[in-house]
Coordinates of C-alpha atoms and ligand atoms in Angstrom, one line a residue:
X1 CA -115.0 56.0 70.9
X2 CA -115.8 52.1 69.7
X3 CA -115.6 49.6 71.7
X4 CA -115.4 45.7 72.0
X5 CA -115.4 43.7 74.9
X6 CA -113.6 40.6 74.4
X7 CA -112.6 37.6 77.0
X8 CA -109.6 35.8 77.4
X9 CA -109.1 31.6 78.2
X10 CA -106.3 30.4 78.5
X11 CA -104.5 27.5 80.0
X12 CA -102.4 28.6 82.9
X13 CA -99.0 28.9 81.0
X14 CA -99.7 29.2 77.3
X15 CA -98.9 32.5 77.2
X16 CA -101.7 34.7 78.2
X17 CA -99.6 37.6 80.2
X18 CA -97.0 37.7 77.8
X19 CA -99.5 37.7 74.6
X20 CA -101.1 40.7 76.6
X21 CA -98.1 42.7 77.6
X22 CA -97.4 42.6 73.7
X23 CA -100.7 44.0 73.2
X24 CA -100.3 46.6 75.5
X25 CA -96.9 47.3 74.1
X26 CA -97.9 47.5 70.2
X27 CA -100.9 49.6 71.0
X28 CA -98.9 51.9 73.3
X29 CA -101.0 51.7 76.1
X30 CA -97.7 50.0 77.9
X31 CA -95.6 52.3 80.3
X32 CA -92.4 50.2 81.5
X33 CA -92.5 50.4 85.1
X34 CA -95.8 48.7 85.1
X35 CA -94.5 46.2 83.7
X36 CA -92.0 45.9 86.7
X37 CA -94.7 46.8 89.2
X38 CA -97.4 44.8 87.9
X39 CA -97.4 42.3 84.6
X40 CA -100.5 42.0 82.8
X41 CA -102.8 39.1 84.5
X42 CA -101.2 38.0 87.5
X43 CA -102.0 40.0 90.4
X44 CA -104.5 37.4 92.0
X45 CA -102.5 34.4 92.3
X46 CA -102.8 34.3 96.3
X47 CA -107.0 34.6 95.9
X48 CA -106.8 32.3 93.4
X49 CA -104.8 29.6 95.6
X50 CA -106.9 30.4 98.7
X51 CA -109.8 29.9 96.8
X52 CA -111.4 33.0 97.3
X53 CA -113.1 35.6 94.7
X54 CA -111.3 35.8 91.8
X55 CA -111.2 39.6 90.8
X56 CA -111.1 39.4 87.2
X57 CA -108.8 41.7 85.4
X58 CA -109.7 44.3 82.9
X59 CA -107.1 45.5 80.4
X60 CA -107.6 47.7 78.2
X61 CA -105.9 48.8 74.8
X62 CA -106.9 51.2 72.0
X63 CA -106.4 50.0 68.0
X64 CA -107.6 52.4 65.3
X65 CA -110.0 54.5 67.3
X66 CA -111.6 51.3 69.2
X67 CA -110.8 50.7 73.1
X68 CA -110.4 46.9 73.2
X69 CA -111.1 45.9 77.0
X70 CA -109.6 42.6 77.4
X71 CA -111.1 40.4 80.4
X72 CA -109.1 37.5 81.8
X73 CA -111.5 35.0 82.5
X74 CA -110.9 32.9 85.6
X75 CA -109.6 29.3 85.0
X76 CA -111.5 25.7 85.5
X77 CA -113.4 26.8 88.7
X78 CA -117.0 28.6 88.5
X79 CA -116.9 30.8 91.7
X80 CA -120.7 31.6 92.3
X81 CA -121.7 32.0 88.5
X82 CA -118.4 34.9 88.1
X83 CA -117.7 33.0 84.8
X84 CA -120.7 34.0 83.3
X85 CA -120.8 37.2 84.6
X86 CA -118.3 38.1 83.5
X87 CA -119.0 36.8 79.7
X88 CA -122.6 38.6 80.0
X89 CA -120.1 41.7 79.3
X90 CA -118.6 40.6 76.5
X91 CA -119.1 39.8 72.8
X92 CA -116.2 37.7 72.0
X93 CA -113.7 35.7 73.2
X94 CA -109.7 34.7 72.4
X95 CA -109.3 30.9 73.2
X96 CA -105.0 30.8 73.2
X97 CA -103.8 27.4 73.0
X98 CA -100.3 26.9 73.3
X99 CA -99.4 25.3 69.8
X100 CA -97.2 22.3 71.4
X101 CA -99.5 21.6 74.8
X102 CA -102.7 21.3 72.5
X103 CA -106.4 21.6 74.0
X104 CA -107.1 22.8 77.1
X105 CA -108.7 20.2 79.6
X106 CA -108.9 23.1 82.3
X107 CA -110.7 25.3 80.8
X108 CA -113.0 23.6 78.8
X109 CA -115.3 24.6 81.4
X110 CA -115.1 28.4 80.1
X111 CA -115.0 27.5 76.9
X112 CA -118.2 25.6 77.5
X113 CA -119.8 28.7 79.0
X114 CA -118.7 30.9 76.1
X115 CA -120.1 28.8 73.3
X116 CA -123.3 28.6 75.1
X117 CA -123.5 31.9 75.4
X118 CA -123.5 32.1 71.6
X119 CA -120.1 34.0 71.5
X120 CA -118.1 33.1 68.3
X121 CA -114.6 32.7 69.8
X122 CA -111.3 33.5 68.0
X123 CA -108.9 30.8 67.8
X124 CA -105.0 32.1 69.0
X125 CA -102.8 29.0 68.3
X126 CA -99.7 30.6 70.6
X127 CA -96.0 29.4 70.8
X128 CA -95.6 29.0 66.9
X129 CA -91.9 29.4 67.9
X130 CA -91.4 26.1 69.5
X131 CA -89.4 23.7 68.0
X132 CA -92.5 21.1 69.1
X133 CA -95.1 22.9 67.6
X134 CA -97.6 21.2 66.0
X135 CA -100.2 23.3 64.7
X136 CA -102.2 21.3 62.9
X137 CA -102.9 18.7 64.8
X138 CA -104.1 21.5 68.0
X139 CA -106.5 23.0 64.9
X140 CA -107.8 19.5 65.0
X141 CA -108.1 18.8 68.5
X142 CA -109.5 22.3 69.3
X143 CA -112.3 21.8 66.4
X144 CA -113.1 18.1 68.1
X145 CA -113.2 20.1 71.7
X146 CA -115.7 22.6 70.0
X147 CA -117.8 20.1 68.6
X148 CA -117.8 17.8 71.8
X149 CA -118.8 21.2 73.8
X150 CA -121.5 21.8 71.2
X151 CA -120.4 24.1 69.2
X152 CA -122.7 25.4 66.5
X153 CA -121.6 25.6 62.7
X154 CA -120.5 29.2 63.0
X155 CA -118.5 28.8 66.1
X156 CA -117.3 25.7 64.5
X157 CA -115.8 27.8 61.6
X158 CA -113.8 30.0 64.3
X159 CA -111.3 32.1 62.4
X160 CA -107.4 31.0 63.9
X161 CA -104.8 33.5 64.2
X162 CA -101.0 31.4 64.6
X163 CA -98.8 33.5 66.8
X164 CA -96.2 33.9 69.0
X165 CA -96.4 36.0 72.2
X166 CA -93.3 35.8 73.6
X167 CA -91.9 37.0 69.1
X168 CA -94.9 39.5 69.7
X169 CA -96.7 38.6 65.7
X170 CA -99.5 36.8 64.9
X171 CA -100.8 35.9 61.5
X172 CA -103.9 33.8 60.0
X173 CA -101.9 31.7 57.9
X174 CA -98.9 29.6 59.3
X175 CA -96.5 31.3 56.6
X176 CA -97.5 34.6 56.8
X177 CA -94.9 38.0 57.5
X178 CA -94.5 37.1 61.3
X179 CA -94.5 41.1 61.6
X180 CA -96.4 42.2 64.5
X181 CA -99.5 41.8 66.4
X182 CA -101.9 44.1 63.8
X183 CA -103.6 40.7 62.3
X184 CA -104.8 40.1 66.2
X185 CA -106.0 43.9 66.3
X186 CA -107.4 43.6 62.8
X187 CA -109.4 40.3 63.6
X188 CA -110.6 41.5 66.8
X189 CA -112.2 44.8 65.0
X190 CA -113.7 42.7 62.0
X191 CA -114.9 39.5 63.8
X192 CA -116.4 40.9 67.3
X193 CA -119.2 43.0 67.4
X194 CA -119.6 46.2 69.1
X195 CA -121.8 46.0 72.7
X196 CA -125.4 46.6 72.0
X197 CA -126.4 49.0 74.4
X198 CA -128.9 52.0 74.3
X199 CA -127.3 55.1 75.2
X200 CA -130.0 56.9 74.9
X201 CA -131.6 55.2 77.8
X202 CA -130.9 56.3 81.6
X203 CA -127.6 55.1 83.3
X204 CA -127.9 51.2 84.3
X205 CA -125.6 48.7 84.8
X206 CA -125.0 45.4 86.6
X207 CA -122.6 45.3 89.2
X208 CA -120.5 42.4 88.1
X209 CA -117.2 42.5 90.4
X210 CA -116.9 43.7 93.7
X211 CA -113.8 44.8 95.7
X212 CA -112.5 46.8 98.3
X213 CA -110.2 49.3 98.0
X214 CA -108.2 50.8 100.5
X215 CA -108.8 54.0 99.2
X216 CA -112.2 54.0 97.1
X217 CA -113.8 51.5 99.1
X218 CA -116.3 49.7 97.6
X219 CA -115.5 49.7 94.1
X220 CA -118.0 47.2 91.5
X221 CA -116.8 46.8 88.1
X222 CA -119.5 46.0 85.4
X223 CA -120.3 46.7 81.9
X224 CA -122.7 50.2 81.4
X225 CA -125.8 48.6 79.7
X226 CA -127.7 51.8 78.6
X227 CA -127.0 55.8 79.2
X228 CA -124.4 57.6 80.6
X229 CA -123.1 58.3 84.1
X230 CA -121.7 61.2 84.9
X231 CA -119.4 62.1 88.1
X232 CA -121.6 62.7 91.5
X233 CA -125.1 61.6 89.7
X234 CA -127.3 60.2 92.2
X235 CA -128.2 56.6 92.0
X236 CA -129.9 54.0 93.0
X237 CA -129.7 50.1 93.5
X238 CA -131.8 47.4 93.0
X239 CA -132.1 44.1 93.7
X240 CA -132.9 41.5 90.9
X241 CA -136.3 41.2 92.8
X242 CA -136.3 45.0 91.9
X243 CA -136.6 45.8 95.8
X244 CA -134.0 49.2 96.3
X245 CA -131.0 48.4 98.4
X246 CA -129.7 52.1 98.9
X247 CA -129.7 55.5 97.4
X248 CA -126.0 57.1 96.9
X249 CA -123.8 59.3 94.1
X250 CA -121.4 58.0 92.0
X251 CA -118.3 59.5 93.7
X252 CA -115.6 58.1 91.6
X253 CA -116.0 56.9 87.7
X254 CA -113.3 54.9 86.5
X255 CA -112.6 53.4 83.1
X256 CA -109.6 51.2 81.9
X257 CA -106.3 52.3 80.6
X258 CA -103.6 49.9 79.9
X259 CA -102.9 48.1 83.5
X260 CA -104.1 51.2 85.1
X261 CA -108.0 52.5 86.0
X262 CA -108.1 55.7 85.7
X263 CA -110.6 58.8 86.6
X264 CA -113.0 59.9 84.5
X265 CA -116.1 62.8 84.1
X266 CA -118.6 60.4 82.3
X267 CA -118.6 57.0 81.2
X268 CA -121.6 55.5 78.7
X269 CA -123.4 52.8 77.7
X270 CA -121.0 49.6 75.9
X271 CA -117.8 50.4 78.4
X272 CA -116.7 48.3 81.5
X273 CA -116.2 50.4 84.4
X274 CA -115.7 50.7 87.9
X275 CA -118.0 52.9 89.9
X276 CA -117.2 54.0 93.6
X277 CA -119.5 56.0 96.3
X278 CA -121.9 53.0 97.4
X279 CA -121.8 51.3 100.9
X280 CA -124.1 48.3 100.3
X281 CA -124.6 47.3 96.7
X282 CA -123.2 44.0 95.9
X283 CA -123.1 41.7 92.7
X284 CA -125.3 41.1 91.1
X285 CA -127.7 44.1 91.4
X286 CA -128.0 46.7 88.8
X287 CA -127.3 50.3 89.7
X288 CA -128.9 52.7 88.0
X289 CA -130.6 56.2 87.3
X290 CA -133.5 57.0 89.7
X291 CA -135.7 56.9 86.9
X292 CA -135.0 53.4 86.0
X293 CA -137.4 51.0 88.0
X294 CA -136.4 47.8 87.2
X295 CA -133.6 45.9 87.7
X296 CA -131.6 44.6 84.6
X297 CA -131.5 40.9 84.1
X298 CA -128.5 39.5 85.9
X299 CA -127.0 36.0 86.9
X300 CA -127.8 34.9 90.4
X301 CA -124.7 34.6 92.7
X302 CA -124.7 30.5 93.7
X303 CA -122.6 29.3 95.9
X304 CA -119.7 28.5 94.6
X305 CA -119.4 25.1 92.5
X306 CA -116.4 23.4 91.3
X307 CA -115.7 22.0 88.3
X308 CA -112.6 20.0 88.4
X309 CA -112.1 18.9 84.6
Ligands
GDP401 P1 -99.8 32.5 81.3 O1 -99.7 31.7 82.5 O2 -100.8 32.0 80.3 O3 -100.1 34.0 81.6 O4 -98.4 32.4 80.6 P2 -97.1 33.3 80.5 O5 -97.3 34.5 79.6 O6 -96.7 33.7 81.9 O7 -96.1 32.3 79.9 C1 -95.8 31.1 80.4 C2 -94.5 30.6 79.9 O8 -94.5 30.5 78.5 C3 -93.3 31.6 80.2 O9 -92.2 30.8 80.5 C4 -93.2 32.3 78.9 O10 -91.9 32.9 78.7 C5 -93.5 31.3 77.9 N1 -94.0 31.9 76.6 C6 -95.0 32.8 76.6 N2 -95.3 33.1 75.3 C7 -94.4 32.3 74.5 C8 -94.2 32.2 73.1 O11 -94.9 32.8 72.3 N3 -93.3 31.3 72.7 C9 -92.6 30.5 73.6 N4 -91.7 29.7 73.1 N5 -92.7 30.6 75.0 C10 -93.6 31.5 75.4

């Protein structure tokens, strides 16, 4: 299946888990009691208030044959370097601005990161519904944000989607049928390139998130760089100084559905995926086939610096 990896930055409250569940809904990846049990992006409020590792969230919905995995991207904070881990795994980004609030002082940060990763972000323009919209002028202020991050001339000429979440449409012009979410999907296909990844290679991949899970244990979520993995294959870990860490099997394979994770035989090279079965590797070392003796390039995990704009 095709994929594309995208991020999301938002502003807390212009709209991000309710653009989502919509998403989720008009690609019918949504079940209704998650929704109850679990909305979209906002499981790790208490982390995030302590302060602690933000676990990003991976969701995951399928338009015309493509699996779309959808990363929230933690706020105006840099926790160790997670921020660009995490966009190391993607290949676009959605910036959604609310279309009354405007620009978005607290995560310019991100938005920073993005651009200097050379990703060409998509422009969501959210809230079209509110009486105290005022689209045009957010166009202009996001452009001026772009260009004071520096921006390049193709990431200055980011195609803008208006939309509202909450009304569950987007559109690129401000006029346009108000129908559904499918100019979102559409523009997500077209603009965003697929991962470029060798699956021909032997299984690597960089262990980007770490948790632990009462049942798996150690689970690390990362994107598959090269190759395939398939259930029970023995691996390896390696440091970035290339030194191995421990030898184990990849007990569980999980890719994203929806809300959910969910088991699977094999997963390969472009998808983000959780792997399970490991007792010591850690972020950000690269797990890998036996035959692969080097460690993929990865972003050292500082301590955590904050960035309070
Ligand atoms: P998040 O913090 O970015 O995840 O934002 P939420 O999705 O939780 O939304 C924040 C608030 O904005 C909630 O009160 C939503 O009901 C409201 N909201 C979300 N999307 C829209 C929209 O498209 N139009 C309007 N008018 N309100 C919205």
């Amino acid at each position: 299946m095709d994929i594309r990896n995208i991020a999301i930055i938002a502003h807390v409250d212009h709209g991000k888990t309710t653009l989502v569940d919509q998403l989720l809904k008009q690609s019918g990846s949504f079940r209704d009691n998650q929704h109850v049990a679990e909305r979209a992006m906002d499981s790790n409020d208490l982390e995030r208030e302590r302060g602690i590792t933000i676990l990003a969230k991976c969701t995951s919905v399928v338009w015309k044959d493509t699996r779309i995995n959808i990363i929230d991207t933690p706020g105006h904070a840099d926790f160790g370097g997670e921020v660009e881990r995490i966009l190391s795994m993607v290949d676009g980004a959605v910036v959604l601005v609310d279309s009354a609030e405007g620009a978005l002082p607290q995560t310019k940060f991100v938005v920073g990161k993005a651009l200097a990763r050379g990703l060409k972000p998509i422009v969501v323009v959210n809230k079209i519904d509110r009486g105290d919209a005022r689209p045009d002028e957010v166009h202009n202020e996001i452009f001026d944000l772009f260009a004071a991050l520096g921006a390049n001339d193709e990431q200055l000429d980011f195609p803008m989607l208006y939309a509202s979440g909450r009304q569950g449409w987007a559109d690129t012009e401000i006029d346009g049928p108000r129908k559904d979410l499918s100019p979102m999907f559409d523009l997500i296909l077209r603009h965003v390139p697929p991962p470029q990844v060798n699956k021909d290679a032997p299984f690597a991949m960089v262990a980007t998130i770490l948790e632990n899970d009462n049942f798996l244990g150690r689970v690390l979520t990362g994107r598959v760089e090269q190759g395939v993995a398939k259930m029970n294959m023995p691996v390896h870990v390696l440091r970035p100084d290339g030194s191995v860490v421990e030898t184990g099997r990849l007990t569980k394979l999980l890719s994203f559905r929806g809300l959910d994770r969910v088991p699977v035989e094999e997963v390969e090279a472009g998808d983000i995926v959780a792997v399970a079965g490991l007792s010591e590797a850690t972020i950000p070392e690269t797990i890998a086939a036996l035959e692969v003796k080097e460690p993929l390039p990865s972003t050292p995990v500082d301590p955590p610096t904050l960035s309070m704009t």
